Structures are given as structure tokens and as C-alpha cells.
């Protein structure tokens, strides 16, 4: 299924260079990065993966490119460009891909698994704390204060992604169309993504100027000389047999736990619904976690009723404060939903089972995508039709995230929201008289910290949480 390719010192680099770099592993005669050293490095990286994909990618670049020098800057960006083509969290898939380059399939499994493990454990604890103590005055006040900050964080994501993706008026129009389709006509998320890919492909073919990339700067491609040459990294011969084996193993890894849980609880249980829904979500998460959150929120809140809109915002806030991909918010959704509808199980057992099962079905596809696609990465990167389709998706993602921001704003800043239906048009309109002044003030405070003071996401959330804590203590003392 895979083969190890010896990692050797580049021919033009002195053998002693590896020994002189702080933090470089002591390599064997074959020149391989020891799996133990790689594991320790990936574990250290996993503890620093706060701040969303941009921060996570920066942590990996510092550790692997600048400090360890196990991979070059160009090769790192090459891997990143491949991961942006895939559905799912690109930072975690980048870890899988680089782990695969360094140590084959075992390295990819270790890197990808460790990348999410601390976040899984942290969010599991926070979810348990929420369902057990979330209705206390102080905890409620803290979470209420954090929600407006999350609203501003999503708005910041609109600005950042828009700055990268909307380089032409045609792409701006595509983003606006995606926003209207989701917010006004309630078009299904996968349909919006599929249509955006088709429009991107069409623009790339008949209006290529709309898809032209900016020239990369020298600073983006330069970097320290790696200790391991690009040609010596792990590789795999592309073949249908290899792809079939990976897909087969992935299907078994997905089906065994899902089948066992469904066999024990029944097809009509919440566990079956969550496993199938979040598996589908994992396959359409183009554009990052913020893009798919609108889809998850729509289904989890409005269709399945697993949690309320304000609780969805709370889950996002908790995911923002833990290491790992932001898509880990689905773990919170599953935990809360199963705790309230445990079926024949104990609520706590049901919540933990649902939480871990949802995490499993969300991330198994990530490993399959990378292990299948990595051997074809050069071919994928050179595929013009695929790259233009991706640009169309990224433009639509701006509208998707903007829709999420509006959804959060309506349910965060107002107490009363009503749904107005007029033919195919469906709008959620707030009652102006139900505006929450404190939430509006905290949102303004968070915007000042993020956009003007340039504070980090984690630091901003902490400051808003302190405001909520103070408000909660005042209310507690007043009673």
C-alpha cells in the first residue's frame, strides 16, 4: 500500500549540516527522519494550533520549514496548494500530507491524528461543562458575552477571504449570488457549491482574465535550505490499485464504528442521523470551516433541532478557544444533541459516543483524500479546469460566510426573530425593539480589538469573556 523512500542529505549540502541545526533529529545512516522525533514534533505543533487555519499553517511553517528544516518553503507551499483543493480543514490535511512526505502512511496518520487530538479532548470537556453548568448565572454571562465576539470573528473571515478570492467584479457578483441564494432563497449548500464550481470553470474557459492570479512574491517562495531534498521525500506511484486500497480501508474504518453504533441503537436513532449527516458535510466542506458552518447550522438547528441558534454560536466560541480545526464545532453539536435525545442510553454515555463518532466520520475522509490524492498532486496542480472551478468555489465561499455572519448577527443581537415566507423567499427578520444593548456594545468592543488593535482571536475572546464574567458577578451580587 505504501513504500518507504530513504531520505538523504542533498548532494550539494554538507553532511554535517544536519547536526548543526537546533532541534534537528539525529538521523540514521539511511537518512530518515526518525518516527519518534517526528511524533514529538507533531505533538508539540498540536498544542499550538490556535487561531484558525492561518495560525495553524504558520505554526507548521515555523516548526518544519524554519526551525527543523525538514521540508523546503516551495515544497511546503506545493503541499498547501494541493490541500486547498480538498474538502475539509486544509491545515489538518496539510499536516497529513507533510507527515506522509516525511514518513509515509504512518507519518501521515500520526501527524493528522495528533493535530486534532488535543482539541477533541478539550472540546469534550468544555461540552460536558456546558451541559452541566451552562445555565448558571456566571457561565451564562460569559457565554453571552463571547457570542458577539464570535460574530465579529466571522465578519473578519469575510474580509480576509474576500481579499484573497474576489480579484475581479465577476467573482464579486458570484459571491453576491451565493449570499442571496442562501440567505433569501434557502438554496441547499451543496447546490450552491456545485453551481459556483461550474461558473468558475466557465469563466476560466471563456473569460480567463477573471481568473488570473497575482504573481507570487519572492518572499513567498524563498526559505531556508531544507536538510532533506525534495526528490528524497516519500513518494508513491499513482495507480488505481493504490487508490482502491486506500478508499477500501477508509470505507472500512468509517463503516465499522458507524455500523456498530447503528446496530446497537437503531437506524432511527440520533446517532445514525448524526453519523450520516456529518459524513456528508465532511465531503462538501470546500472553503474551510466557516463556509460549511452555515450548512451545519441550518440543518442542525432548523431541520434536526439538536440545539438552538444561540447554542450553535456558543459551540463556535468554544471551538475557537481550543486547539485544532474550527470544524471541531460539530463535536459540540453532536454532544449537545445526543445528551438531550439519548434514546435508551444514559445521557452522558450518549453524548460522549455521539461526540466521538461525529469526530471520527468528520476526519476519516481527510486521510483518504490525502493518501489517494498525494501521488497525483502534480497533475492536480497543473489542471487548469480544476483550479478555475476552485476559484469559483472560493468566490462563493465569501457569500456563504457573509450569510453565516448575518445569521449569527440576527440571533446574537436580538431576542426575538421571526421567519417571513413569500413564495420562494424566506427571510429571518429581527424585532428592532428586542435589540440587546450589551451584546451590541461587546460586538463593537470586539471589532475594535480585532480590526483596529489587531488582537488575536484567542486574546479577543478572552477579553470579551472577562467582560461577561464581570457582568455575571454584578448580577449575582445584585440578587
Coordinates of C-alpha atoms in Angstrom, one line a residue:
X1 CA 0.0 0.0 0.0
X2 CA 2.9 2.3 0.6
X3 CA 6.7 2.2 0.5
X4 CA 9.4 4.0 2.4
X5 CA 11.8 6.1 0.3
X6 CA 15.1 6.8 2.1
X7 CA 15.6 10.5 3.0
X8 CA 19.1 11.6 2.2
X9 CA 21.2 14.7 2.6
X10 CA 21.1 16.8 -0.6
X11 CA 24.1 16.3 -2.7
X12 CA 25.1 19.9 -2.6
X13 CA 24.8 20.2 1.1
X14 CA 27.5 19.1 3.6
X15 CA 26.6 16.0 5.7
X16 CA 27.4 17.9 8.9
X17 CA 24.7 20.5 8.3
X18 CA 22.0 18.3 9.9
X19 CA 23.9 18.1 13.1
X20 CA 24.3 21.8 13.4
X21 CA 20.7 22.8 13.3
X22 CA 19.0 23.3 16.6
X23 CA 16.2 20.8 17.0
X24 CA 17.2 18.7 14.0
X25 CA 16.8 15.0 14.7
X26 CA 19.7 12.6 14.8
X27 CA 19.2 10.8 11.6
X28 CA 20.0 7.2 10.8
X29 CA 22.5 6.1 8.2
X30 CA 19.7 5.9 5.7
X31 CA 18.9 9.5 6.4
X32 CA 15.2 9.0 7.5
X33 CA 13.6 11.4 10.0
X34 CA 13.1 9.1 13.0
X35 CA 9.4 8.4 13.5
X36 CA 9.8 9.1 17.2
X37 CA 11.3 12.6 16.6
X38 CA 8.6 13.3 14.0
X39 CA 5.9 12.2 16.5
X40 CA 7.3 14.5 19.2
X41 CA 7.4 17.4 16.8
X42 CA 3.8 16.8 15.6
X43 CA 2.6 16.6 19.2
X44 CA 4.3 19.9 20.0
X45 CA 2.7 21.5 17.0
X46 CA -0.7 20.2 18.0
X47 CA -0.6 22.1 21.3
X48 CA -0.1 25.4 19.4
X49 CA -2.8 25.1 16.7
X50 CA -5.0 28.0 17.9
X51 CA -6.2 30.9 15.7
X52 CA -7.8 29.1 12.8
X53 CA -6.1 27.7 9.6
X54 CA -3.9 30.8 9.0
X55 CA -2.3 30.5 12.5
X56 CA -2.1 26.7 12.3
X57 CA -0.3 26.8 8.9
X58 CA 2.1 29.5 10.3
X59 CA 2.9 27.2 13.3
X60 CA 3.7 24.3 10.9
X61 CA 5.8 26.5 8.7
X62 CA 7.9 27.8 11.6
X63 CA 8.4 24.3 13.1
X64 CA 9.0 22.3 9.9
X65 CA 10.4 24.9 7.4
X66 CA 12.3 27.4 9.5
X67 CA 13.3 25.5 12.7
X68 CA 13.6 21.8 11.8
X69 CA 14.3 22.4 8.1
X70 CA 12.8 19.1 7.2
X71 CA 11.0 20.5 4.2
X72 CA 11.6 23.5 1.9
X73 CA 9.4 26.5 1.6
X74 CA 8.4 25.8 -2.0
X75 CA 7.6 22.2 -1.2
X76 CA 5.5 23.4 1.8
X77 CA 3.5 25.7 -0.4
X78 CA 3.2 23.0 -3.0
X79 CA 1.6 20.8 -0.4
X80 CA -0.6 23.6 0.8
X81 CA -1.9 24.3 -2.7
X82 CA -3.0 20.7 -3.0
X83 CA -4.8 20.8 0.3
X84 CA -6.8 23.9 -0.6
X85 CA -8.3 21.8 -3.4
X86 CA -9.8 19.3 -1.0
X87 CA -13.0 19.5 1.1
X88 CA -12.2 19.6 4.8
X89 CA -9.8 21.5 7.1
X90 CA -6.8 22.4 4.9
X91 CA -4.4 22.8 7.9
X92 CA -5.1 19.3 9.2
X93 CA -4.8 17.9 5.7
X94 CA -1.5 19.8 5.3
X95 CA -0.2 18.1 8.4
X96 CA -1.3 14.7 7.0
X97 CA 0.4 15.4 3.7
X98 CA 3.7 16.6 5.2
X99 CA 3.7 13.7 7.6
X100 CA 3.2 11.4 4.6
X101 CA 6.1 13.1 2.8
X102 CA 8.4 12.6 5.8
X103 CA 7.4 9.1 7.0
X104 CA 4.9 7.6 4.6
X105 CA 1.5 6.5 5.7
X106 CA 2.4 6.0 9.4
X107 CA 3.7 9.6 9.4
X108 CA 0.5 10.9 7.9
X109 CA -1.6 9.0 10.3
X110 CA 0.4 10.3 13.3
X111 CA 0.5 13.9 12.1
X112 CA -3.2 14.1 11.2
X113 CA -4.3 12.3 14.4
X114 CA -2.2 14.4 16.8
X115 CA -3.3 17.5 15.0
X116 CA -6.9 17.0 16.3
X117 CA -6.4 15.0 19.5
X118 CA -5.8 17.9 21.9
X119 CA -8.8 19.8 20.5
X120 CA -11.0 16.7 20.8
X121 CA -10.2 16.2 24.4
X122 CA -10.5 19.9 25.3
X123 CA -13.8 20.4 23.5
X124 CA -15.2 17.2 25.0
X125 CA -14.5 18.6 28.5
X126 CA -16.0 22.0 27.6
X127 CA -19.1 20.4 26.1
X128 CA -19.6 18.5 29.3
X129 CA -19.1 21.6 31.4
X130 CA -21.7 23.5 29.2
X131 CA -24.5 20.9 29.5
X132 CA -23.9 20.5 33.3
X133 CA -23.3 24.1 34.3
X134 CA -24.4 26.2 31.3
X135 CA -27.5 27.5 33.0
X136 CA -25.7 29.1 35.9
X137 CA -25.6 32.9 36.1
X138 CA -21.8 33.3 35.7
X139 CA -21.4 30.7 32.9
X140 CA -24.4 32.1 31.0
X141 CA -23.0 35.6 31.3
X142 CA -19.6 34.6 30.0
X143 CA -21.0 32.7 27.0
X144 CA -23.4 35.5 26.2
X145 CA -20.5 37.9 26.1
X146 CA -18.4 35.6 23.9
X147 CA -21.2 35.2 21.3
X148 CA -20.9 38.8 19.9
X149 CA -17.2 38.4 19.7
X150 CA -17.7 35.3 17.5
X151 CA -20.0 37.4 15.3
X152 CA -17.1 39.8 14.7
X153 CA -14.7 36.9 14.1
X154 CA -16.9 35.6 11.3
X155 CA -17.1 39.1 9.9
X156 CA -13.3 39.3 9.9
X157 CA -13.3 36.0 8.0
X158 CA -15.5 37.6 5.3
X159 CA -13.0 40.4 4.9
X160 CA -9.9 38.1 4.8
X161 CA -11.3 35.5 2.4
X162 CA -12.9 38.3 0.2
X163 CA -9.5 40.0 0.0
X164 CA -7.9 36.8 -1.4
X165 CA -10.8 35.4 -3.5
X166 CA -12.5 38.5 -5.1
X167 CA -10.0 39.8 -7.6
X168 CA -12.5 40.6 -10.3
X169 CA -16.0 42.1 -10.5
X170 CA -17.3 38.8 -11.9
X171 CA -16.1 37.0 -8.8
X172 CA -17.8 39.6 -6.6
X173 CA -21.0 39.0 -8.5
X174 CA -20.6 35.3 -7.9
X175 CA -20.2 35.9 -4.1
X176 CA -23.3 38.1 -4.0
X177 CA -25.3 35.5 -5.9
X178 CA -24.2 32.8 -3.4
X179 CA -25.2 35.1 -0.5
X180 CA -28.7 35.7 -2.0
X181 CA -29.2 32.1 -2.8
X182 CA -28.5 31.0 0.8
X183 CA -30.0 33.9 2.8
X184 CA -33.1 34.7 0.7
X185 CA -34.0 31.5 -1.2
X186 CA -32.5 29.0 1.3
X187 CA -30.8 27.1 -1.5
X188 CA -29.1 23.9 -0.3
X189 CA -25.4 24.5 0.4
X190 CA -24.1 21.6 -1.8
X191 CA -26.1 23.0 -4.8
X192 CA -24.5 26.5 -4.2
X193 CA -21.0 25.0 -4.2
X194 CA -21.7 22.9 -7.3
X195 CA -23.1 25.9 -9.2
X196 CA -20.1 28.0 -8.2
X197 CA -17.7 25.4 -9.4
X198 CA -19.5 25.3 -12.8
X199 CA -19.4 29.1 -13.1
X200 CA -15.7 29.2 -12.2
X201 CA -14.9 26.6 -14.8
X202 CA -17.0 28.5 -17.4
X203 CA -15.3 31.8 -16.5
X204 CA -11.9 30.2 -16.7
X205 CA -12.6 28.8 -20.2
X206 CA -14.4 31.8 -21.8
X207 CA -13.2 34.7 -19.7
X208 CA -9.8 33.7 -18.4
X209 CA -8.9 37.3 -17.3
X210 CA -11.3 37.0 -14.4
X211 CA -9.3 34.1 -13.0
X212 CA -5.8 35.5 -13.4
X213 CA -3.6 35.0 -10.3
X214 CA -1.3 37.7 -8.9
X215 CA 2.4 36.9 -9.3
X216 CA 3.8 35.3 -6.1
X217 CA 6.3 37.4 -4.4
X218 CA 9.9 36.2 -3.9
X219 CA 9.3 36.2 -0.1
X220 CA 6.5 33.7 -0.5
X221 CA 8.7 31.1 -2.2
X222 CA 12.1 31.7 -0.6
X223 CA 13.1 30.0 2.6
X224 CA 16.0 28.3 4.4
X225 CA 17.7 25.4 2.6
X226 CA 16.0 22.2 3.7
X227 CA 18.0 19.3 5.2
X228 CA 16.0 16.9 3.1
X229 CA 15.9 17.4 -0.7
X230 CA 12.5 17.4 -2.5
X231 CA 13.5 14.4 -4.5
X232 CA 14.2 12.3 -1.4
X233 CA 10.8 12.8 0.3
X234 CA 8.4 9.9 0.4
X235 CA 6.6 9.2 -2.8
X236 CA 4.1 6.7 -4.2
X237 CA 3.4 5.6 -7.8
X238 CA -0.1 6.8 -8.8
X239 CA -2.3 3.8 -9.6
X240 CA -5.9 2.7 -9.5
X241 CA -4.9 -0.2 -7.3
X242 CA -3.3 2.1 -4.7
X243 CA -6.4 4.4 -4.8
X244 CA -8.8 1.5 -4.5
X245 CA -6.9 0.1 -1.5
X246 CA -6.9 3.5 0.3
X247 CA -10.6 4.0 -0.4
X248 CA -11.4 0.5 0.7
X249 CA -9.5 0.9 4.0
X250 CA -11.2 4.2 4.6
X251 CA -14.7 2.8 4.0
X252 CA -14.0 0.0 6.4
X253 CA -12.6 2.5 9.0
X254 CA -15.8 4.6 8.6
X255 CA -18.3 1.7 8.4
X256 CA -17.2 -0.4 11.4
X257 CA -17.9 2.1 14.2
X258 CA -20.9 3.6 12.4
X259 CA -22.4 0.2 11.7
X260 CA -21.7 -0.9 15.3
X261 CA -23.5 2.1 16.8
X262 CA -26.4 1.9 14.4
X263 CA -26.8 -1.8 15.1
X264 CA -27.0 -1.1 18.8
X265 CA -29.2 2.0 18.7
X266 CA -31.3 1.5 15.5
X267 CA -31.4 3.3 12.2
X268 CA -33.9 5.8 13.6
X269 CA -31.6 7.0 16.4
X270 CA -29.9 10.3 16.6
X271 CA -26.6 8.6 16.3
X272 CA -27.5 7.3 12.8
X273 CA -28.7 10.8 11.8
X274 CA -25.6 12.5 13.0
X275 CA -23.2 9.9 11.5
X276 CA -24.7 10.2 8.1
X277 CA -25.2 14.0 8.2
X278 CA -21.7 14.8 9.3
X279 CA -20.2 12.3 6.9
X280 CA -22.0 14.2 4.1
X281 CA -20.9 17.5 5.5
X282 CA -17.3 16.3 5.5
X283 CA -17.5 15.7 1.8
X284 CA -18.7 19.2 0.9
X285 CA -16.6 21.4 3.2
X286 CA -14.9 23.4 0.4
X287 CA -13.7 26.8 1.6
X288 CA -13.0 25.9 5.2
X289 CA -15.0 25.6 8.4
X290 CA -16.8 29.0 8.2
X291 CA -18.2 28.0 4.8
X292 CA -19.7 24.7 6.0
X293 CA -20.9 26.2 9.3
X294 CA -23.9 27.8 7.6
X295 CA -24.9 24.4 6.2
X296 CA -24.4 22.7 9.6
X297 CA -26.2 25.4 11.4
X298 CA -29.2 25.3 9.0
X299 CA -29.6 21.6 9.3
X300 CA -28.6 21.0 13.0
X301 CA -30.8 23.9 14.2
X302 CA -33.7 24.2 11.9
X303 CA -34.1 20.7 10.5
X304 CA -32.9 18.3 13.2
X305 CA -33.4 20.6 16.2
X306 CA -30.3 19.3 18.0
X307 CA -29.6 22.7 19.5
X308 CA -30.7 26.4 19.4
X309 CA -29.1 29.2 17.3
X310 CA -27.5 30.7 20.4
X311 CA -26.1 27.3 21.3
X312 CA -24.6 27.0 17.8
X313 CA -22.8 30.3 18.4
X314 CA -21.7 29.0 21.8
X315 CA -20.2 25.9 20.2
X316 CA -18.3 28.0 17.7
X317 CA -16.9 30.1 20.5
X318 CA -15.8 27.1 22.4
X319 CA -14.2 25.7 19.2
X320 CA -12.4 29.0 18.7
X321 CA -10.8 28.7 22.2
X322 CA -9.4 25.1 21.7
X323 CA -6.5 23.9 19.6
X324 CA -7.3 22.2 16.3
X325 CA -9.5 22.8 13.3
X326 CA -12.6 25.0 13.8
X327 CA -14.8 22.4 12.2
X328 CA -14.5 20.7 15.6
X329 CA -17.6 22.6 16.5
X330 CA -19.5 19.6 15.0
X331 CA -18.3 17.7 18.1
X332 CA -20.1 20.1 20.3
X333 CA -23.3 19.9 18.2
X334 CA -23.3 16.1 18.4
X335 CA -22.6 16.2 22.2
X336 CA -25.5 18.6 23.0
X337 CA -27.9 16.9 20.6
X338 CA -27.3 13.4 21.9
X339 CA -27.3 14.5 25.6
X340 CA -30.9 15.8 25.1
X341 CA -32.1 12.9 23.0
X342 CA -30.1 9.9 24.3
X343 CA -32.6 7.2 23.4
X344 CA -32.2 4.2 25.6
X345 CA -28.7 5.2 26.7
X346 CA -27.5 7.2 29.7
X347 CA -27.4 10.9 28.5
X348 CA -23.7 11.2 29.3
X349 CA -22.8 8.0 27.6
X350 CA -24.9 9.0 24.6
X351 CA -23.3 12.4 24.4
X352 CA -19.7 11.0 24.5
X353 CA -20.5 8.3 21.9
X354 CA -22.1 10.8 19.6
X355 CA -19.3 13.3 20.1
X356 CA -16.5 10.8 19.3
X357 CA -18.5 9.2 16.4
X358 CA -19.0 12.6 14.8
X359 CA -15.4 13.5 15.1
X360 CA -14.4 10.1 13.6
X361 CA -16.7 10.4 10.5
X362 CA -15.6 14.1 10.0
X363 CA -11.9 13.4 9.8
X364 CA -11.6 9.9 8.3
X365 CA -12.3 11.4 4.8
X366 CA -9.4 13.8 5.3
X367 CA -6.9 10.9 5.5
X368 CA -8.5 9.2 2.5
X369 CA -8.4 12.4 0.3
X370 CA -4.7 13.0 1.1
X371 CA -3.5 9.4 0.7
X372 CA -5.4 9.0 -2.5
X373 CA -4.6 12.4 -4.0
X374 CA -1.0 12.9 -2.9
X375 CA 0.5 10.8 -5.7
X376 CA -1.4 12.8 -8.3
X377 CA -0.6 16.2 -6.7
X378 CA 1.5 17.5 -9.6
X379 CA -1.2 16.5 -12.1
X380 CA -3.9 18.2 -10.0
X381 CA -1.9 21.4 -9.6
X382 CA -1.5 21.7 -13.3
X383 CA -5.1 21.1 -14.1
X384 CA -6.5 24.4 -15.3
X385 CA -10.1 23.4 -15.3
X386 CA -9.9 22.2 -11.7
X387 CA -8.1 25.4 -10.5
X388 CA -10.7 27.7 -12.1
X389 CA -13.5 25.6 -10.6
X390 CA -11.9 26.1 -7.2
X391 CA -11.6 29.8 -7.7
X392 CA -15.4 29.9 -8.4
X393 CA -16.0 28.0 -5.2
X394 CA -13.7 30.3 -3.2
X395 CA -15.7 33.3 -4.5
X396 CA -18.9 31.8 -3.5
X397 CA -17.5 31.0 -0.1
X398 CA -17.3 34.7 0.6
X399 CA -21.1 34.9 0.2
X400 CA -21.5 31.7 2.3
X401 CA -19.6 33.2 5.2
X402 CA -21.4 36.5 4.9
X403 CA -24.7 34.6 5.2
X404 CA -23.3 32.9 8.3
X405 CA -22.4 36.3 9.7
X406 CA -25.9 37.7 9.1
X407 CA -27.4 34.6 10.7
X408 CA -25.3 35.0 13.8
X409 CA -25.9 38.7 14.0
X410 CA -29.7 38.3 13.9
X411 CA -29.7 35.7 16.7
X412 CA -27.0 37.3 18.8
X413 CA -28.0 40.9 18.8
X414 CA -31.8 40.5 19.0
X415 CA -34.0 38.5 21.4
X416 CA -37.0 38.0 19.0
X417 CA -36.6 36.8 15.4
X418 CA -39.4 35.8 13.1
X419 CA -39.4 34.0 9.7
X420 CA -41.2 35.6 6.8
X421 CA -42.1 33.5 3.8
X422 CA -43.2 34.9 0.5
X423 CA -43.2 32.3 -2.3
X424 CA -39.6 31.0 -2.7
X425 CA -38.3 33.8 -0.5
X426 CA -37.6 33.1 3.2
X427 CA -36.2 35.7 5.5
X428 CA -35.4 35.8 9.2
X429 CA -36.2 39.3 10.4
X430 CA -35.4 40.5 13.9
X431 CA -37.8 42.7 16.0
X432 CA -35.9 46.0 16.4
X433 CA -37.4 46.5 19.8
X434 CA -35.7 43.3 21.1
X435 CA -32.2 44.6 20.4
X436 CA -29.7 43.7 23.2
X437 CA -27.6 46.7 24.0
X438 CA -24.9 44.8 25.9
X439 CA -24.4 42.4 23.1
X440 CA -24.2 45.3 20.6
X441 CA -21.6 47.0 22.9
X442 CA -19.5 43.8 23.2
X443 CA -19.6 43.3 19.4
X444 CA -18.3 46.9 18.9
X445 CA -15.6 46.2 21.5
X446 CA -14.6 43.0 19.8
X447 CA -14.5 44.8 16.4
X448 CA -12.2 47.5 17.9
X449 CA -9.8 44.8 19.2
X450 CA -9.7 42.7 16.0
X451 CA -9.7 45.4 13.3
X452 CA -8.1 48.4 15.0
X453 CA -5.9 46.9 17.7
X454 CA -5.1 43.8 15.6
X455 CA -5.5 41.5 18.6
X456 CA -5.6 37.7 18.0
X457 CA -8.8 35.8 18.0
X458 CA -8.0 34.0 21.3
X459 CA -7.0 37.2 23.1
X460 CA -10.1 39.0 21.9
X461 CA -12.3 36.1 23.1
X462 CA -10.6 36.2 26.4
X463 CA -11.2 40.0 26.8
X464 CA -14.9 39.6 25.9
X465 CA -15.2 36.7 28.3
X466 CA -13.8 38.8 31.1
X467 CA -16.5 41.5 30.3
X468 CA -19.1 38.8 30.6
X469 CA -17.7 37.4 33.8
X470 CA -17.8 40.9 35.3
X471 CA -21.4 41.3 34.2
X472 CA -22.3 37.9 35.6
X473 CA -20.7 38.7 39.0
X474 CA -22.5 42.0 39.2
X475 CA -25.8 40.3 38.5
X476 CA -25.0 37.6 41.0
X477 CA -24.2 40.1 43.7
X478 CA -27.3 42.1 43.0
X479 CA -29.6 39.2 43.7

